[in-house]
Tab-separated table of C-alpha atoms in Angstrom:
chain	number	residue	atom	x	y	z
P	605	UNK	CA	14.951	9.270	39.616
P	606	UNK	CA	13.009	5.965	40.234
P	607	UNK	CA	14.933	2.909	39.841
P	608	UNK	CA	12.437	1.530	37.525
P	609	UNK	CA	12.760	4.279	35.441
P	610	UNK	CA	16.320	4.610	35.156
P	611	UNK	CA	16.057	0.091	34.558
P	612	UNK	CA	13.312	1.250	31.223
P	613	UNK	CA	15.864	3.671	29.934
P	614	UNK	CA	18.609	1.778	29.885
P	615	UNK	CA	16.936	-0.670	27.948
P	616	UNK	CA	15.274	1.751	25.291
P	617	UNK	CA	18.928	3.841	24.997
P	618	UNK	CA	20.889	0.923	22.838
P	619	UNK	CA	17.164	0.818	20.690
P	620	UNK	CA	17.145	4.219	20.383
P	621	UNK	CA	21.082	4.192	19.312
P	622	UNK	CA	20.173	1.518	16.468
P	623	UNK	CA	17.122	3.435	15.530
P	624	UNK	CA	19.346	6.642	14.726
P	625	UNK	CA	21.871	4.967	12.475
P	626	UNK	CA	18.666	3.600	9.784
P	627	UNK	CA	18.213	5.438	6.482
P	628	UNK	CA	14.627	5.795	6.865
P	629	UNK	CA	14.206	5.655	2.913
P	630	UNK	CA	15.782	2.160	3.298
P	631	UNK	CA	13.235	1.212	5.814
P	632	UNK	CA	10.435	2.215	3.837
P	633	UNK	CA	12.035	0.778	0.850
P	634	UNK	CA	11.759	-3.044	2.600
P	635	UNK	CA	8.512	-2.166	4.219
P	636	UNK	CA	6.632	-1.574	0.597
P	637	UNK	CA	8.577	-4.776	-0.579
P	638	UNK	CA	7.195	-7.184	2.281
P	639	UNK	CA	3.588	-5.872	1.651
P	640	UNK	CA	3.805	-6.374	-2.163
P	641	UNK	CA	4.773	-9.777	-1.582
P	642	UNK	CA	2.398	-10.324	1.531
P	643	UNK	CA	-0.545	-8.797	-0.518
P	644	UNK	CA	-1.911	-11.973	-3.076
P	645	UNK	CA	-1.508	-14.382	-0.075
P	646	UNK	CA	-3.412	-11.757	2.152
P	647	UNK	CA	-5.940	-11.616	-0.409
P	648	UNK	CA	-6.083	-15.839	-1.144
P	649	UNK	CA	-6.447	-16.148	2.653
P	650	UNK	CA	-9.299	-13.560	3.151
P	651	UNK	CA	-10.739	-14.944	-0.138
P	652	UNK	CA	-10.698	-18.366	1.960
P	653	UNK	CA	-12.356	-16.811	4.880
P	654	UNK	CA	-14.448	-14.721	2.947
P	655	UNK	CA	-16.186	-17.907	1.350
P	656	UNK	CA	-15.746	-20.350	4.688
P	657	UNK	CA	-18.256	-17.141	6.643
P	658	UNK	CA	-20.754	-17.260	3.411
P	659	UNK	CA	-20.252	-13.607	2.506
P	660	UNK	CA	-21.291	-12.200	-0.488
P	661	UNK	CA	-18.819	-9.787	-2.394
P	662	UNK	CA	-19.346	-7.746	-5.363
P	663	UNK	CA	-16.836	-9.240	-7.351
């Protein structure tokens, strides 16, 4: 095989090791978490920019 990409997989293998071992439920579980938390200050900040542009919104 090329050298370059025997280098690639021995990088991706210990990723791929980690990536095995998650309980993908978990993962999911943290992922909805972080977006309800990240969702009003999404929504203050595109409020922000919303009004800096001059749109109009229906609400």
């Amino acid at each position: 095989r090329d050298r370059r990409l025997d280098l690639v997989i021995a990088l991706l293998e210990p990723i791929q090791r980690e990536y095995a071992k998650l309980d993908h439920r978990d993962v999911a579980a943290v992922l909805r978490e972080g977006a309800q938390r990240a969702r009003p200050r999404a929504a203050a900040t595109l409020a922000r920019a919303t009004e800096a542009i001059g749109l109009i919104t229906a609400s």
